[in-house]
Amino acid sequence: MHIEQSILDKVNEWLTPTFDNKTQESIKEMMTSSPKDLEESFYKNLEFGTGGMRGIMGVGTNRINKYTLGKNTQGLSDYLKKSFPNENLKVVIAYDCRHNSDTLAKVVADVFSANGIKVYLFSEMRPTPELSFALKYLNCHAGIVLTASHNPPEYNGYKVYWQDGGQLVPPQDAEIIQVIENLKYSEIKFDSDENLIEYIDLAVDEAFAVSTVENASFNTSAEARKNLKICYTSLHGTSIKMVPKVLEKAGYSDVNIVPEQAIPDGNFPTVVSPNPEEPEALTMALALADKINADIVFGTDPDSDRLGVAVRNDEGKMILLNGNQTMVVMTHFLLEQWQKSGKIDGKQFIGSTIVSTPMMLELASAYDVECKVGLTGFKWIAKFIKDFPELKFIGGGEESFGYMVGDAVRDKDAVGAILLMCEIAAQAKEKGNSVYNYLQQMYVDFGFYKEHLISLTKKGIEGANLIKQMMIDLRENPLSEINGQRVVCVEDYQSSEGKDFMNNITFDLTVPKSDVLIYYLEDGSKICARPSGTEPKIKFYFSINTEINSVEEIKSAETLLNSKIENIIAEMQLN
């Protein structure tokens, strides 16, 4: 097959003595046996997306390896020295259960230390939210976590956190990327200064656990906590290090762990995907829950920032909640608690994203707090906390199964969110109620919202081009009517421009540019198209709603809204 010269130039660079013999041998093997893999490995450089940098592990510029991560770390070291002159620089590093995460974390630590930067390195895998907490707790300048979140086993990744405990945001992200791009691989300092690397573990665990219990506990009685029967799975990931410890510290003693999934394993052998967004991932937990008659089920992704939740409905059957449902339940409960404590005075806010349920706006309005809505990714919610110090952050989430309670952690945090959901479930059970009933009453009070997600996977160079073309077509041939409903407004976050067709006006979008397109229909429906920033996917988000007057109307309303979603999907030819 023909390979472009620009790709061959990169390949030839990787065949120089800057790169070790094993790397060079792997490249030579691909050149003869798999030129397609060679092209995929070198056709571009790995990029930072919504959740840092993720990629398949292997050799090449488009792969996760010691050289791509070494270059990132060298660039970050240079940027830190420039940003904080004459300061004793400190960073903290954590990693998850994935293959090579521990060795890659040590490579990153080596490069930082070789640049004279003090490194705190977790001695074993730890949850991503603990890294965010540790960064502030240890008063560091930056933090790194080696994780590919819920991606398949062949992936790994590199997330960068800043002084506030949140992920990189503008302008630092673009500035650091520029420094990295300008570096040569030969400039990476790999020779560590072991005197600058300090291993951390139990002391930080204890501080994180104490902080989590303080932030996510709300006057639940000891008896109610004891009586809640919990079923939990870590899906072979890092949450096993902290979730049982935190629940025990908070007083939840009836915690039943799925034993087959409790052992950390980067192959994730018992699931197709270690993603709690996928119903299949919680199959074993649901089976155990039915066996022991558990009240609530939790599952977390490998780095413990996302959580899946299942609760019992009125018929006693376990049902999975989606990310929007868990988000509004937790937010509503937090708002109730803050109001009861007299802590709401108009100087508080909750956070959400442009692709999440508009029900968050209804909750904010009902409790007289602000709802700040940003781009996809928790780094934007963390940025709101930093940008608006005069406002107190209550909680916030996104549809992709992430939630953050308070501001001790500045990223989505399944550890704190699980404890919060336990508080909600325990208090409801004590009153003879349930999380399911709590959500149903919210639909009566704030409107019945139904969300749906379609995720289309398009791998490789061809897939990337296909996704690009789909977005071009949506922009150049905009839909004016969908399912018999006029499009009343379109927001294009790439051009930072919105168009209100009912009033014939154009308006500016104030959030940073992003490849996202949102259609609003005259019946209040919302359709969003967005290429993923971390996976080879394009995602379509649907949100529709209707008013209901009683819980008894939910079933018929759901049938109506499901039918609407199916019609929209068929008309947009996404089936």
XYZ file of C-alpha atoms in Angstrom:
575
model
C 0.000 0.000 0.000
C 1.060 3.606 -0.581
C 2.056 5.531 2.559
C 2.368 9.307 2.444
C 5.854 10.779 2.702
C 4.942 12.827 5.798
C 4.155 9.574 7.613
C 7.365 7.921 6.393
C 9.356 10.912 7.672
C 7.977 10.302 11.168
C 8.693 6.582 10.872
C 12.303 7.256 9.887
C 12.761 9.579 12.876
C 11.647 6.743 15.174
C 14.312 4.491 13.614
C 17.124 6.714 14.910
C 19.190 6.033 18.097
C 16.947 8.410 20.109
C 14.536 5.462 20.339
C 15.371 2.123 21.973
C 16.031 -1.074 20.042
C 12.729 -2.687 21.002
C 10.796 0.278 19.572
C 12.823 0.208 16.356
C 12.332 -3.546 15.944
C 8.563 -3.191 16.392
C 8.463 -0.523 13.681
C 10.515 -2.640 11.261
C 8.171 -5.554 11.884
C 5.147 -3.381 11.022
C 6.853 -2.087 7.878
C 7.026 -5.595 6.470
C 4.013 -7.352 7.959
C 1.407 -4.639 8.572
C 1.814 -1.347 6.680
C -1.808 -0.434 7.541
C -0.961 -0.585 11.268
C 2.153 1.463 10.559
C 0.046 4.146 8.904
C -2.474 4.169 11.784
C 0.380 4.446 14.307
C 2.030 7.460 12.687
C -0.528 9.360 10.582
C -1.068 11.960 13.326
C 0.095 12.929 16.800
C -2.089 11.986 19.761
C -4.211 14.961 20.777
C -5.662 16.247 24.032
C -9.464 15.853 24.020
C -12.305 16.339 26.503
C -10.718 13.942 29.011
C -7.007 14.436 28.383
C -5.053 12.279 25.963
C -6.153 8.714 25.234
C -4.925 6.234 22.686
C -4.024 2.646 21.894
C -0.780 1.488 23.471
C 2.042 0.778 21.027
C 4.828 2.456 19.092
C 4.316 5.618 17.057
C 3.201 9.213 17.367
C -0.468 8.195 17.457
C 0.039 5.701 20.264
C 0.538 5.753 24.033
C 4.152 4.846 24.832
C 7.130 6.077 26.877
C 8.117 8.547 24.160
C 4.756 10.228 23.556
C 4.156 10.465 27.316
C 7.789 11.434 27.907
C 7.430 14.269 25.430
C 4.219 15.442 27.141
C 5.943 15.384 30.501
C 9.060 17.168 29.282
C 6.883 19.891 27.758
C 4.842 20.172 30.953
C 8.070 20.385 33.006
C 9.333 23.234 30.834
C 5.978 25.016 31.093
C 5.843 24.652 34.885
C 9.312 26.195 35.248
C 8.261 29.113 33.083
C 4.917 29.549 34.904
C 6.300 29.327 38.441
C 9.813 30.776 38.365
C 11.868 30.462 41.558
C 9.335 28.068 43.145
C 10.072 24.558 44.385
C 7.880 22.706 41.919
C 5.810 19.717 43.054
C 3.625 17.289 41.094
C 1.568 14.251 42.090
C 1.006 11.177 39.907
C -1.634 8.432 40.108
C -2.505 5.557 37.807
C -5.264 2.999 37.263
C -5.445 -0.773 36.738
C -4.639 -0.796 33.033
C -1.773 -2.668 31.462
C 1.457 -0.649 31.714
C -0.142 2.090 33.833
C 2.335 1.508 36.658
C 5.404 1.461 34.389
C 4.219 4.460 32.384
C 3.548 6.346 35.634
C 7.154 5.661 36.676
C 8.396 6.953 33.292
C 6.421 10.167 33.862
C 7.832 10.439 37.398
C 11.357 9.886 36.049
C 11.034 12.724 33.535
C 9.671 15.174 36.104
C 12.428 14.294 38.572
C 15.083 14.523 35.857
C 13.913 18.116 35.431
C 14.404 18.849 39.133
C 10.705 18.642 40.029
C 9.547 16.982 43.269
C 7.238 14.026 42.565
C 4.641 12.399 44.808
C 3.868 9.021 43.215
C 1.119 6.727 44.498
C 2.655 3.377 45.391
C -0.297 1.506 43.870
C -3.275 2.282 41.643
C -5.749 4.827 42.987
C -9.037 6.437 41.803
C -8.768 9.526 39.595
C -10.762 11.708 42.052
C -8.183 10.932 44.734
C -5.511 12.395 42.443
C -7.513 15.636 42.162
C -7.879 15.728 45.950
C -4.204 14.888 46.557
C -3.038 17.706 44.292
C -4.582 20.326 46.570
C -3.924 18.382 49.765
C -0.185 18.204 48.998
C -0.127 21.764 47.629
C 1.222 20.687 44.226
C 1.498 22.730 41.040
C 0.184 19.985 38.737
C -0.994 16.391 38.712
C -1.049 13.504 36.253
C -3.184 10.389 36.177
C -2.459 7.495 33.823
C -5.856 6.197 32.723
C -8.021 5.620 29.689
C -11.191 5.780 31.781
C -13.738 3.318 30.344
C -12.033 2.722 26.966
C -11.230 -0.873 25.839
C -8.212 -2.752 27.319
C -5.784 -1.809 24.548
C -6.054 1.889 25.490
C -4.267 4.023 28.037
C -4.159 7.751 28.640
C -2.688 10.817 30.301
C -4.767 13.424 32.145
C -3.184 16.678 33.314
C -4.477 18.598 36.350
C -3.569 22.133 37.427
C -3.126 23.849 40.797
C -6.858 24.109 41.538
C -7.279 20.322 41.213
C -9.159 20.576 37.910
C -8.054 19.373 34.490
C -6.256 21.664 32.075
C -8.423 24.388 30.518
C -7.665 27.439 28.338
C -5.295 29.132 28.114
C -2.922 26.642 29.781
C -3.933 23.700 27.583
C -3.092 25.378 24.263
C 0.098 26.889 25.663
C 1.334 23.538 26.995
C 0.426 21.735 23.774
C 2.462 24.314 21.855
C 5.494 23.695 24.085
C 5.105 19.919 23.584
C 4.773 20.236 19.807
C 7.953 22.324 19.612
C 10.004 19.702 21.448
C 12.214 17.096 19.824
C 12.115 13.560 21.213
C 15.845 13.814 21.781
C 15.197 16.596 24.332
C 13.290 14.319 26.738
C 15.155 13.802 30.020
C 14.536 10.196 31.062
C 17.300 9.829 33.687
C 15.473 10.088 37.002
C 16.590 11.671 40.245
C 15.197 9.088 42.687
C 15.786 11.488 45.593
C 12.976 13.645 44.214
C 10.424 10.794 43.981
C 8.373 10.150 47.135
C 5.849 7.311 47.292
C 2.478 8.076 48.893
C -0.477 5.935 49.910
C -2.273 5.450 53.260
C -2.008 8.985 54.681
C -3.552 10.477 51.545
C -6.183 7.698 51.451
C -7.265 8.585 54.979
C -7.443 12.320 54.256
C -9.444 11.660 51.073
C -11.848 9.349 52.920
C -12.393 11.871 55.732
C -13.001 14.676 53.215
C -15.461 12.530 51.222
C -17.502 11.606 54.291
C -17.616 15.278 55.359
C -18.738 16.456 51.909
C -21.274 13.768 51.011
C -22.971 12.998 54.367
C -26.291 14.661 55.262
C -27.613 13.803 58.717
C -28.713 10.277 57.875
C -29.382 8.277 61.020
C -26.992 5.478 61.983
C -29.910 3.038 61.856
C -30.886 4.073 58.312
C -27.312 3.612 57.133
C -27.091 0.196 58.741
C -30.379 -0.902 57.139
C -29.433 -0.002 53.540
C -28.398 -3.135 51.621
C -25.835 -2.138 48.992
C -24.498 -4.144 46.052
C -21.285 -2.799 44.516
C -18.847 -3.683 41.741
C -15.567 -1.998 40.860
C -15.571 -3.664 37.387
C -11.944 -4.708 37.996
C -10.936 -1.075 38.558
C -9.515 1.315 41.127
C -12.625 2.185 43.146
C -12.099 -0.994 45.206
C -9.267 0.928 46.909
C -11.575 3.590 48.352
C -15.328 2.929 48.020
C -15.551 0.157 50.678
C -13.345 2.216 53.015
C -15.461 5.364 52.613
C -18.787 3.514 53.029
C -17.510 1.800 56.174
C -16.270 5.102 57.597
C -19.686 6.674 56.896
C -21.512 3.854 58.700
C -22.765 1.691 55.823
C -22.045 -1.860 56.960
C -24.205 -3.948 54.583
C -21.979 -3.592 51.489
C -21.951 -6.624 49.206
C -19.128 -6.648 46.648
C -19.295 -8.677 43.406
C -16.347 -11.009 44.125
C -15.557 -11.936 40.507
C -15.057 -8.255 39.624
C -13.281 -7.077 42.778
C -9.777 -8.016 41.601
C -8.135 -5.241 39.528
C -7.470 -6.499 36.003
C -6.652 -4.464 32.893
C -8.238 -7.145 30.689
C -11.652 -6.533 32.318
C -12.394 -10.237 31.771
C -16.019 -10.362 32.948
C -17.403 -7.488 30.844
C -17.542 -6.524 27.188
C -16.786 -2.936 28.225
C -15.832 -1.628 31.703
C -18.235 1.257 31.253
C -21.164 1.671 33.674
C -22.977 3.565 30.907
C -23.416 0.161 29.227
C -26.202 -1.902 30.879
C -24.257 -5.127 30.245
C -21.463 -3.971 32.560
C -23.758 -4.269 35.606
C -25.177 -7.718 34.762
C -23.300 -9.545 37.542
C -24.060 -6.851 40.098
C -27.772 -6.963 39.266
C -27.786 -10.752 39.603
C -26.160 -10.516 43.037
C -28.580 -7.739 44.031
C -31.578 -9.942 43.230
C -30.020 -12.878 45.063
C -29.558 -10.891 48.296
C -32.501 -8.486 47.774
C -30.298 -5.379 47.748
C -31.828 -1.903 47.780
C -29.335 -0.260 45.425
C -26.580 -1.238 42.971
C -23.409 0.684 42.089
C -20.779 0.088 39.431
C -17.772 2.239 38.597
C -15.462 2.542 35.610
C -11.737 1.610 35.838
C -10.527 4.964 37.205
C -13.575 5.501 39.422
C -14.861 8.785 38.089
C -18.112 7.448 36.544
C -20.824 5.531 38.353
C -23.768 3.451 37.248
C -26.758 3.146 39.584
C -29.687 0.712 39.704
C -32.656 0.982 42.080
C -35.857 -0.978 42.676
C -39.080 0.234 41.059
C -42.582 -0.060 42.517
C -42.773 -3.700 41.425
C -39.527 -4.563 43.194
C -37.581 -4.930 39.948
C -34.078 -3.472 39.625
C -33.901 -0.756 36.960
C -30.858 1.111 35.707
C -30.866 4.889 35.990
C -29.169 6.884 33.251
C -26.635 9.624 33.906
C -29.190 12.400 33.589
C -31.471 10.733 36.138
C -28.761 10.188 38.742
C -27.576 13.754 38.189
C -30.981 15.357 38.823
C -31.716 13.109 41.820
C -28.416 14.002 43.495
C -28.718 17.700 42.630
C -32.277 17.954 43.909
C -31.326 16.231 47.174
C -28.343 18.556 47.652
C -30.511 21.609 46.993
C -33.073 20.366 49.533
C -30.342 19.861 52.139
C -28.806 23.278 51.510
C -32.224 24.914 51.720
C -33.079 23.107 54.978
C -29.793 24.344 56.447
C -30.561 27.932 55.390
C -27.449 28.045 53.217
C -29.100 29.235 49.979
C -28.972 33.003 49.577
C -28.626 33.422 45.796
C -24.838 33.116 45.878
C -24.694 29.423 44.976
C -24.576 27.508 41.715
C -24.924 24.043 40.257
C -23.091 22.871 37.145
C -24.044 20.978 34.007
C -23.083 20.600 30.329
C -24.647 21.552 27.006
C -25.489 17.930 26.170
C -27.061 17.114 29.555
C -30.719 17.336 30.601
C -32.355 20.804 30.659
C -34.056 19.657 33.860
C -31.006 21.004 35.694
C -32.102 24.512 34.690
C -35.565 23.845 36.173
C -34.013 22.736 39.470
C -31.822 25.831 39.629
C -34.796 28.098 39.003
C -36.912 26.366 41.662
C -34.244 26.836 44.345
C -33.090 30.290 43.261
C -29.527 29.268 42.426
C -27.642 29.667 39.186
C -27.041 26.773 36.788
C -23.805 27.252 34.886
C -23.705 25.199 31.694
C -20.419 24.443 29.959
C -18.971 22.213 27.283
C -18.764 18.451 27.743
C -16.161 17.458 30.308
C -15.821 18.112 34.018
C -12.885 20.426 33.500
C -15.412 23.113 32.544
C -17.416 22.677 35.752
C -14.150 22.862 37.715
C -13.295 26.028 35.773
C -16.577 27.626 36.884
C -15.546 27.060 40.518
C -12.227 28.799 39.838
C -13.716 31.635 37.734
C -16.542 32.511 40.150
C -15.014 32.476 43.646
C -17.860 34.679 44.905
C -20.302 31.793 44.273
C -20.409 28.556 46.285
C -20.570 25.343 44.247
C -23.207 22.878 45.452
C -22.858 20.024 42.988
C -22.981 19.224 39.318
C -22.908 16.504 36.725
C -23.066 15.439 33.127
C -25.117 12.886 31.256
C -22.181 10.503 30.871
C -22.553 9.151 34.422
C -20.333 11.656 36.226
C -21.054 13.740 39.323
C -19.157 16.026 41.689
C -20.294 16.853 45.235
C -18.888 20.161 46.469
C -15.434 21.386 45.504
C -12.965 19.254 47.504
C -12.479 17.212 44.333
C -12.440 19.119 41.049
C -13.409 16.277 38.722
C -16.198 13.766 38.494
C -15.989 11.531 41.516
C -17.700 8.150 41.795
C -16.480 7.724 45.390
C -18.279 10.802 46.704
C -21.261 10.274 44.408
C -21.815 6.712 45.670
C -21.876 7.936 49.257
C -24.322 10.707 48.331
C -26.651 8.230 46.575
C -26.477 5.986 49.647
C -27.583 8.929 51.799
C -30.539 9.555 49.471
C -31.517 5.871 49.384
C -31.106 5.354 53.156
C -33.212 8.395 54.046
C -35.886 7.403 51.537
C -36.019 3.810 52.817
C -36.325 5.001 56.414
C -39.447 6.967 55.401
C -40.927 3.959 53.579
C -40.045 5.551 50.254
C -37.451 4.867 47.531
C -35.070 6.592 45.112
C -37.420 5.526 42.317
C -40.393 7.282 43.924
C -38.231 10.318 44.651
C -37.398 10.616 40.919
C -41.009 10.105 39.894
C -42.185 12.935 42.135
C -39.503 15.155 40.611
C -41.045 14.521 37.167
C -44.390 15.780 38.483
C -42.805 18.839 40.113
C -40.329 19.879 37.411
C -41.499 18.252 34.168
C -40.992 14.780 32.713
C -37.696 14.739 30.807
C -36.592 11.831 28.648
C -33.083 11.607 27.241
C -31.536 9.190 24.757
C -28.048 8.745 23.330
C -26.899 7.185 20.067
C -23.169 6.595 19.782
C -21.730 5.604 16.392
C -18.203 4.140 16.379
C -16.028 4.958 13.341
C -12.470 3.719 13.782
C -9.211 4.698 12.106
C -8.427 7.273 9.401
C -11.553 6.452 7.387
C -13.724 6.687 10.486
C -12.289 10.079 11.452
C -13.022 11.372 7.946
C -16.564 9.960 8.067
C -17.295 11.706 11.361
C -15.864 14.946 9.979
C -18.100 14.683 6.908
C -21.229 14.014 9.005
C -20.667 17.268 10.902
C -19.986 19.164 7.660
C -23.255 17.859 6.184
C -25.242 18.898 9.277
C -23.784 22.400 9.018
C -24.002 22.899 5.248
C -27.431 21.280 4.903
C -29.137 22.247 8.181
C -32.417 20.605 9.067
C -35.381 23.000 9.138
C -37.952 20.491 10.387
C -37.648 17.242 12.349
C -40.549 14.878 13.057
C -43.075 17.507 12.017
C -41.618 20.092 14.390
C -39.944 23.261 13.138
C -36.333 23.904 14.116
C -36.617 27.162 16.061
C -32.953 27.592 16.977
C -29.540 26.198 16.085
C -26.382 26.651 18.157
C -23.066 25.998 16.436
C -20.291 25.896 19.016
C -17.611 25.698 16.331
C -18.508 29.117 14.962
C -19.676 30.351 18.416
C -22.917 31.485 16.807
C -26.558 30.756 17.454
C -29.531 31.444 15.166
C -33.021 32.118 16.513
C -35.304 31.492 13.513
C -38.509 32.544 15.289
C -37.205 36.056 15.939
C -34.794 36.099 13.001
C -31.773 37.020 15.121
C -28.222 35.774 15.447
C -26.480 35.657 18.817
C -23.028 34.871 20.191
C -22.247 31.774 22.254
C -20.036 32.603 25.210
C -18.480 29.184 25.891
C -15.199 28.204 24.175
C -15.314 26.845 20.619
C -16.079 23.151 20.194
C -17.253 20.861 17.415
C -20.841 20.662 18.671
C -24.137 21.422 16.955
C -27.472 21.701 18.816
C -30.956 21.871 17.259
C -33.954 23.115 19.294
C -37.477 22.232 18.101
C -40.714 24.145 18.684
C -42.039 21.488 21.097
C -39.023 21.925 23.413
C -37.058 18.977 22.048
C -33.282 19.266 21.845
C -30.938 17.325 19.534
C -27.170 17.555 19.814
C -24.456 16.180 17.501
C -20.926 15.910 18.895
C -17.823 13.949 17.891
C -16.206 12.397 20.981
C -12.999 14.030 22.174
C -11.507 10.775 23.479
C -12.950 7.930 21.379
C -13.512 7.258 17.646
C -17.220 8.039 17.958
C -19.851 10.562 16.982
C -22.624 10.999 19.535
C -26.205 12.181 19.093
C -28.032 13.321 22.235
C -31.824 13.644 22.352
C -33.820 15.398 25.068
C -37.597 15.754 24.992
C -40.082 16.631 27.701
C -43.707 17.087 28.637
C -45.645 18.262 31.667
C -47.524 15.774 33.844
C -49.860 16.334 36.779
C -49.430 13.053 38.649
C -47.181 10.027 38.974
C -49.930 7.940 37.339
C -49.361 9.822 34.058
C -45.683 8.834 33.785
C -46.240 5.544 31.930
C -48.329 7.054 29.135
C -46.044 10.104 28.923
C -43.022 7.829 28.577
C -44.676 5.885 25.748
C -45.369 9.154 23.938
C -41.823 10.475 24.386
C -40.229 7.162 23.368
C -42.256 7.240 20.173
C -41.086 10.804 19.483
C -37.441 9.824 19.941
C -37.829 6.807 17.631
C -39.406 9.000 14.932
C -36.630 11.599 15.209
C -33.942 8.900 14.936
C -35.655 7.359 11.899
C -36.034 10.728 10.176
C -32.364 11.562 10.774
C -31.458 8.066 9.463
C -29.424 7.167 12.535
C -30.844 3.656 13.064
